[in-house]
């Protein structure tokens, strides 16, 4: 073959190879774009799905617990927090001992609450359920604010722990329910960081605090929505 024709053939082969490479790169970029769009869509869909699940759980808890909550002066917030507002069943000042009436309230409310959380419609979305202990902002007269906060931190933690221990020993719960309780429930003390007013609502100013309502425990649901979103975002 004459040199000129060989040169043309080699040039043609060279451009065919470049064309194949460019096509392959375009396909890779296209696939990456599709994967990215899918992840973006999932990151948008997951919060919406979890919000719908949260609203569904709130509605079902309201139906299951409405009578019991009303009986014991407790409320269920849309963020799935159960708060006890009857100061007569809450903790005495400086004490982490559960009142007899509070124990009775837990006996009537908690098994229903737990079984709703463990239902097949919701159990996969549960990261943890927190038993949150709280105190008022006060301690003994003459104690500085830092010492008061530290002492209340220990007290609030003990209130949460004592509540969890009481539930773990409850004869009304099955061994399966207690196993899930140990796996998913956390006892956390918040000291005096989240005080309440006379209406049982979070305070904005120190002067609005009501000591009796602040001395309490609450139940708060934490879903795994953030973990799911993070997994989508980072490809975990």
mmCIF file of C-alpha atoms in Angstrom:
data_model
loop_
_atom_site.group_PDB
_atom_site.id
_atom_site.type_symbol
_atom_site.label_atom_id
_atom_site.label_comp_id
_atom_site.label_asym_id
_atom_site.label_seq_id
_atom_site.Cartn_x
_atom_site.Cartn_y
_atom_site.Cartn_z
ATOM 1 C CA UNK A 1 0.000 0.000 0.000
ATOM 2 C CA UNK A 2 1.357 3.437 -0.910
ATOM 3 C CA UNK A 3 2.473 5.561 2.041
ATOM 4 C CA UNK A 4 -0.152 8.210 1.389
ATOM 5 C CA UNK A 5 -2.985 5.681 1.741
ATOM 6 C CA UNK A 6 -1.474 4.174 4.889
ATOM 7 C CA UNK A 7 -1.272 7.645 6.424
ATOM 8 C CA UNK A 8 -4.936 8.300 5.608
ATOM 9 C CA UNK A 9 -5.978 4.951 7.105
ATOM 10 C CA UNK A 10 -4.003 5.602 10.284
ATOM 11 C CA UNK A 11 -5.599 9.055 10.550
ATOM 12 C CA UNK A 12 -9.037 7.571 10.104
ATOM 13 C CA UNK A 13 -8.332 4.919 12.752
ATOM 14 C CA UNK A 14 -7.049 7.664 15.070
ATOM 15 C CA UNK A 15 -10.241 9.713 14.720
ATOM 16 C CA UNK A 16 -12.419 6.659 15.136
ATOM 17 C CA UNK A 17 -10.653 5.938 18.443
ATOM 18 C CA UNK A 18 -11.134 9.523 19.625
ATOM 19 C CA UNK A 19 -14.771 9.357 18.612
ATOM 20 C CA UNK A 20 -15.244 6.171 20.625
ATOM 21 C CA UNK A 21 -13.549 7.742 23.640
ATOM 22 C CA UNK A 22 -15.724 10.882 23.444
ATOM 23 C CA UNK A 23 -18.863 8.742 23.149
ATOM 24 C CA UNK A 24 -17.838 6.711 26.184
ATOM 25 C CA UNK A 25 -17.107 9.867 28.173
ATOM 26 C CA UNK A 26 -20.467 11.329 27.216
ATOM 27 C CA UNK A 27 -22.191 8.140 28.384
ATOM 28 C CA UNK A 28 -20.304 8.292 31.698
ATOM 29 C CA UNK A 29 -21.271 11.930 32.218
ATOM 30 C CA UNK A 30 -24.867 11.091 31.334
ATOM 31 C CA UNK A 31 -24.952 8.250 33.856
ATOM 32 C CA UNK A 32 -23.391 10.451 36.532
ATOM 33 C CA UNK A 33 -25.989 13.129 35.831
ATOM 34 C CA UNK A 34 -28.800 10.608 36.142
ATOM 35 C CA UNK A 35 -27.416 9.268 39.428
ATOM 36 C CA UNK A 36 -27.057 12.824 40.737
ATOM 37 C CA UNK A 37 -30.624 13.710 39.784
ATOM 38 C CA UNK A 38 -31.913 10.563 41.433
ATOM 39 C CA UNK A 39 -30.073 11.406 44.645
ATOM 40 C CA UNK A 40 -31.336 14.973 44.587
ATOM 41 C CA UNK A 41 -34.878 13.711 44.116
ATOM 42 C CA UNK A 42 -34.460 11.213 46.957
ATOM 43 C CA UNK A 43 -33.087 13.915 49.249
ATOM 44 C CA UNK A 44 -36.240 15.915 48.491
ATOM 45 C CA UNK A 45 -38.619 12.980 48.810
ATOM 46 C CA UNK A 46 -37.272 11.534 52.090
ATOM 47 C CA UNK A 47 -38.132 14.558 54.291
ATOM 48 C CA UNK A 48 -41.595 14.694 52.731
ATOM 49 C CA UNK A 49 -42.133 10.986 53.316
ATOM 50 C CA UNK A 50 -40.961 11.227 56.922
ATOM 51 C CA UNK A 51 -43.191 14.237 57.507
ATOM 52 C CA UNK A 52 -46.156 12.231 56.259
ATOM 53 C CA UNK A 53 -45.180 9.337 58.550
ATOM 54 C CA UNK A 54 -44.838 11.753 61.463
ATOM 55 C CA UNK A 55 -48.295 13.178 60.838
ATOM 56 C CA UNK A 56 -49.745 9.688 60.545
ATOM 57 C CA UNK A 57 -48.110 8.599 63.803
ATOM 58 C CA UNK A 58 -49.347 11.760 65.530
ATOM 59 C CA UNK A 59 -52.895 11.035 64.389
ATOM 60 C CA UNK A 60 -52.753 7.409 65.506
ATOM 61 C CA UNK A 61 -51.254 8.311 68.885
ATOM 62 C CA UNK A 62 -53.975 10.884 69.401
ATOM 63 C CA UNK A 63 -56.625 8.268 68.729
ATOM 64 C CA UNK A 64 -54.987 5.681 70.993
ATOM 65 C CA UNK A 65 -54.022 7.961 73.879
ATOM 66 C CA UNK A 66 -56.523 10.822 73.821
ATOM 67 C CA UNK A 67 -58.609 9.627 76.773
ATOM 68 C CA UNK A 68 -55.608 8.593 78.869
ATOM 69 C CA UNK A 69 -53.684 11.792 78.160
ATOM 70 C CA UNK A 70 -56.664 13.905 79.165
ATOM 71 C CA UNK A 71 -57.156 11.921 82.357
ATOM 72 C CA UNK A 72 -53.582 12.565 83.508
ATOM 73 C CA UNK A 73 -53.212 16.135 82.273
ATOM 74 C CA UNK A 74 -50.762 15.176 79.537
ATOM 75 C CA UNK A 75 -50.490 16.496 75.981
ATOM 76 C CA UNK A 76 -49.133 15.201 72.695
ATOM 77 C CA UNK A 77 -47.479 17.788 70.450
ATOM 78 C CA UNK A 78 -47.326 17.529 66.641
ATOM 79 C CA UNK A 79 -43.576 16.933 67.004
ATOM 80 C CA UNK A 80 -44.544 13.742 68.910
ATOM 81 C CA UNK A 81 -43.531 14.976 72.360
ATOM 82 C CA UNK A 82 -45.590 13.675 75.283
ATOM 83 C CA UNK A 83 -45.581 16.214 78.113
ATOM 84 C CA UNK A 84 -47.186 15.835 81.546
ATOM 85 C CA UNK A 85 -48.680 19.123 82.769
ATOM 86 C CA UNK A 86 -50.433 18.140 85.992
ATOM 87 C CA UNK A 87 -48.095 19.465 88.675
ATOM 88 C CA UNK A 88 -49.647 17.121 91.248
ATOM 89 C CA UNK A 89 -48.089 14.075 89.554
ATOM 90 C CA UNK A 90 -44.723 15.637 88.711
ATOM 91 C CA UNK A 91 -41.548 15.517 90.775
ATOM 92 C CA UNK A 92 -41.181 17.237 94.107
ATOM 93 C CA UNK A 93 -38.582 19.976 94.321
ATOM 94 C CA UNK A 94 -35.089 18.475 94.601
ATOM 95 C CA UNK A 95 -36.400 14.914 94.250
ATOM 96 C CA UNK A 96 -35.997 12.278 91.525
ATOM 97 C CA UNK A 97 -38.546 9.911 93.073
ATOM 98 C CA UNK A 98 -41.545 9.091 90.901
ATOM 99 C CA UNK A 99 -44.855 10.078 92.495
ATOM 100 C CA UNK A 100 -47.449 7.276 92.906
ATOM 101 C CA UNK A 101 -49.850 9.078 90.566
ATOM 102 C CA UNK A 102 -47.137 9.466 87.942
ATOM 103 C CA UNK A 103 -46.447 5.747 88.121
ATOM 104 C CA UNK A 104 -50.141 5.077 87.560
ATOM 105 C CA UNK A 105 -50.161 7.467 84.611
ATOM 106 C CA UNK A 106 -47.204 5.615 83.099
ATOM 107 C CA UNK A 107 -48.941 2.276 83.703
ATOM 108 C CA UNK A 108 -51.956 3.414 81.688
ATOM 109 C CA UNK A 109 -50.287 5.467 78.950
ATOM 110 C CA UNK A 110 -46.925 3.917 78.222
ATOM 111 C CA UNK A 111 -47.922 0.398 77.023
ATOM 112 C CA UNK A 112 -50.240 1.970 74.432
ATOM 113 C CA UNK A 113 -47.568 4.483 73.473
ATOM 114 C CA UNK A 114 -44.883 1.818 73.094
ATOM 115 C CA UNK A 115 -47.026 -0.550 71.025
ATOM 116 C CA UNK A 116 -47.921 2.234 68.627
ATOM 117 C CA UNK A 117 -44.223 3.005 68.180
ATOM 118 C CA UNK A 118 -43.477 -0.661 67.546
ATOM 119 C CA UNK A 119 -46.190 -1.080 64.921
ATOM 120 C CA UNK A 120 -44.989 -2.192 61.492
ATOM 121 C CA UNK A 121 -45.987 1.163 59.977
ATOM 122 C CA UNK A 122 -43.540 3.106 62.160
ATOM 123 C CA UNK A 123 -40.868 0.883 63.677
ATOM 124 C CA UNK A 124 -38.437 1.194 60.738
ATOM 125 C CA UNK A 125 -38.425 4.995 61.026
ATOM 126 C CA UNK A 126 -37.486 5.080 64.717
ATOM 127 C CA UNK A 127 -33.923 6.057 65.549
ATOM 128 C CA UNK A 128 -34.559 6.461 69.275
ATOM 129 C CA UNK A 129 -37.108 7.640 71.817
ATOM 130 C CA UNK A 130 -35.809 9.936 74.493
ATOM 131 C CA UNK A 131 -36.986 10.144 78.068
ATOM 132 C CA UNK A 132 -35.931 13.696 78.813
ATOM 133 C CA UNK A 133 -35.480 14.809 82.415
ATOM 134 C CA UNK A 134 -35.937 18.481 83.327
ATOM 135 C CA UNK A 135 -35.691 20.719 86.382
ATOM 136 C CA UNK A 136 -36.490 24.265 87.354
ATOM 137 C CA UNK A 137 -33.662 26.798 87.242
ATOM 138 C CA UNK A 138 -33.524 27.051 91.040
ATOM 139 C CA UNK A 139 -31.448 25.266 93.657
ATOM 140 C CA UNK A 140 -30.657 26.158 97.255
ATOM 141 C CA UNK A 141 -30.645 29.820 98.227
ATOM 142 C CA UNK A 142 -27.244 31.445 97.850
ATOM 143 C CA UNK A 143 -25.924 28.909 95.315
ATOM 144 C CA UNK A 144 -24.348 30.507 92.236
ATOM 145 C CA UNK A 145 -25.946 29.880 88.791
ATOM 146 C CA UNK A 146 -23.185 27.556 87.563
ATOM 147 C CA UNK A 147 -23.448 25.292 90.600
ATOM 148 C CA UNK A 148 -27.244 25.315 90.342
ATOM 149 C CA UNK A 149 -27.074 24.231 86.708
ATOM 150 C CA UNK A 150 -24.615 21.409 87.474
ATOM 151 C CA UNK A 151 -26.660 20.152 90.434
ATOM 152 C CA UNK A 152 -29.819 20.291 88.319
ATOM 153 C CA UNK A 153 -28.019 18.401 85.563
ATOM 154 C CA UNK A 154 -27.472 15.464 87.910
ATOM 155 C CA UNK A 155 -31.060 15.710 89.158
ATOM 156 C CA UNK A 156 -32.598 15.822 85.686
ATOM 157 C CA UNK A 157 -30.554 12.814 84.595
ATOM 158 C CA UNK A 158 -31.683 10.874 87.652
ATOM 159 C CA UNK A 159 -35.321 11.685 86.914
ATOM 160 C CA UNK A 160 -34.991 10.368 83.378
ATOM 161 C CA UNK A 161 -33.129 7.252 84.525
ATOM 162 C CA UNK A 162 -35.618 6.465 87.281
ATOM 163 C CA UNK A 163 -38.462 6.710 84.768
ATOM 164 C CA UNK A 164 -36.708 4.345 82.370
ATOM 165 C CA UNK A 165 -35.893 1.900 85.185
ATOM 166 C CA UNK A 166 -39.521 1.927 86.307
ATOM 167 C CA UNK A 167 -40.687 1.121 82.770
ATOM 168 C CA UNK A 168 -38.097 -1.652 82.368
ATOM 169 C CA UNK A 169 -39.454 -3.298 85.494
ATOM 170 C CA UNK A 170 -43.093 -2.924 84.450
ATOM 171 C CA UNK A 171 -45.007 -6.226 84.558
ATOM 172 C CA UNK A 172 -47.320 -4.851 81.868
ATOM 173 C CA UNK A 173 -44.649 -5.065 79.177
ATOM 174 C CA UNK A 174 -43.613 -8.257 77.398
ATOM 175 C CA UNK A 175 -40.005 -9.433 77.129
ATOM 176 C CA UNK A 176 -40.002 -8.431 73.446
ATOM 177 C CA UNK A 177 -41.203 -4.921 74.308
ATOM 178 C CA UNK A 178 -38.596 -4.568 77.044
ATOM 179 C CA UNK A 179 -35.860 -5.693 74.642
ATOM 180 C CA UNK A 180 -36.936 -2.981 72.175
ATOM 181 C CA UNK A 181 -37.151 -0.520 75.043
ATOM 182 C CA UNK A 182 -33.526 -1.184 75.985
ATOM 183 C CA UNK A 183 -32.433 -0.872 72.370
ATOM 184 C CA UNK A 184 -34.261 2.325 71.440
ATOM 185 C CA UNK A 185 -34.911 4.358 74.594
ATOM 186 C CA UNK A 186 -32.428 6.874 76.001
ATOM 187 C CA UNK A 187 -32.530 8.624 79.371
ATOM 188 C CA UNK A 188 -31.210 12.165 78.976
ATOM 189 C CA UNK A 189 -30.993 15.005 81.489
ATOM 190 C CA UNK A 190 -31.396 18.612 80.321
ATOM 191 C CA UNK A 191 -30.918 20.325 83.672
ATOM 192 C CA UNK A 192 -32.789 23.672 83.648
ATOM 193 C CA UNK A 193 -32.230 24.399 79.957
ATOM 194 C CA UNK A 194 -35.898 24.001 78.962
ATOM 195 C CA UNK A 195 -38.127 25.462 81.674
ATOM 196 C CA UNK A 196 -41.909 25.890 81.361
ATOM 197 C CA UNK A 197 -44.384 28.597 82.320
ATOM 198 C CA UNK A 198 -47.585 28.250 84.326
ATOM 199 C CA UNK A 199 -49.416 26.979 81.209
ATOM 200 C CA UNK A 200 -46.856 24.248 80.588
ATOM 201 C CA UNK A 201 -45.319 26.062 77.618
ATOM 202 C CA UNK A 202 -41.588 26.769 77.027
ATOM 203 C CA UNK A 203 -40.458 30.012 78.651
ATOM 204 C CA UNK A 204 -38.877 32.897 76.776
ATOM 205 C CA UNK A 205 -37.908 34.875 79.852
ATOM 206 C CA UNK A 206 -36.692 33.740 83.285
ATOM 207 C CA UNK A 207 -39.484 35.668 85.013
ATOM 208 C CA UNK A 208 -42.092 33.482 83.276
ATOM 209 C CA UNK A 209 -40.823 30.205 84.719
ATOM 210 C CA UNK A 210 -43.132 28.028 86.790
ATOM 211 C CA UNK A 211 -41.149 25.776 89.129
ATOM 212 C CA UNK A 212 -43.734 23.007 89.391
ATOM 213 C CA UNK A 213 -44.258 22.563 85.650
ATOM 214 C CA UNK A 214 -40.529 22.637 84.953
ATOM 215 C CA UNK A 215 -39.824 19.620 87.213
ATOM 216 C CA UNK A 216 -40.767 16.845 84.798
ATOM 217 C CA UNK A 217 -39.874 14.202 82.244
ATOM 218 C CA UNK A 218 -41.020 14.134 78.619
ATOM 219 C CA UNK A 219 -41.056 11.502 75.881
ATOM 220 C CA UNK A 220 -39.664 12.630 72.527
ATOM 221 C CA UNK A 221 -39.443 10.700 69.252
ATOM 222 C CA UNK A 222 -36.321 10.964 67.074
ATOM 223 C CA UNK A 223 -36.666 9.495 63.569
ATOM 224 C CA UNK A 224 -33.844 8.333 61.305
ATOM 225 C CA UNK A 225 -34.713 10.867 58.586
ATOM 226 C CA UNK A 226 -31.391 12.699 58.909
ATOM 227 C CA UNK A 227 -29.437 9.457 58.598
ATOM 228 C CA UNK A 228 -31.391 8.496 55.460
ATOM 229 C CA UNK A 229 -30.794 11.913 53.886
ATOM 230 C CA UNK A 230 -27.072 11.750 54.734
ATOM 231 C CA UNK A 231 -26.815 8.278 53.206
ATOM 232 C CA UNK A 232 -28.371 9.555 49.985
ATOM 233 C CA UNK A 233 -26.210 12.667 49.885
ATOM 234 C CA UNK A 234 -22.916 10.851 50.453
ATOM 235 C CA UNK A 235 -23.743 7.538 48.872
ATOM 236 C CA UNK A 236 -23.417 5.506 52.078
#
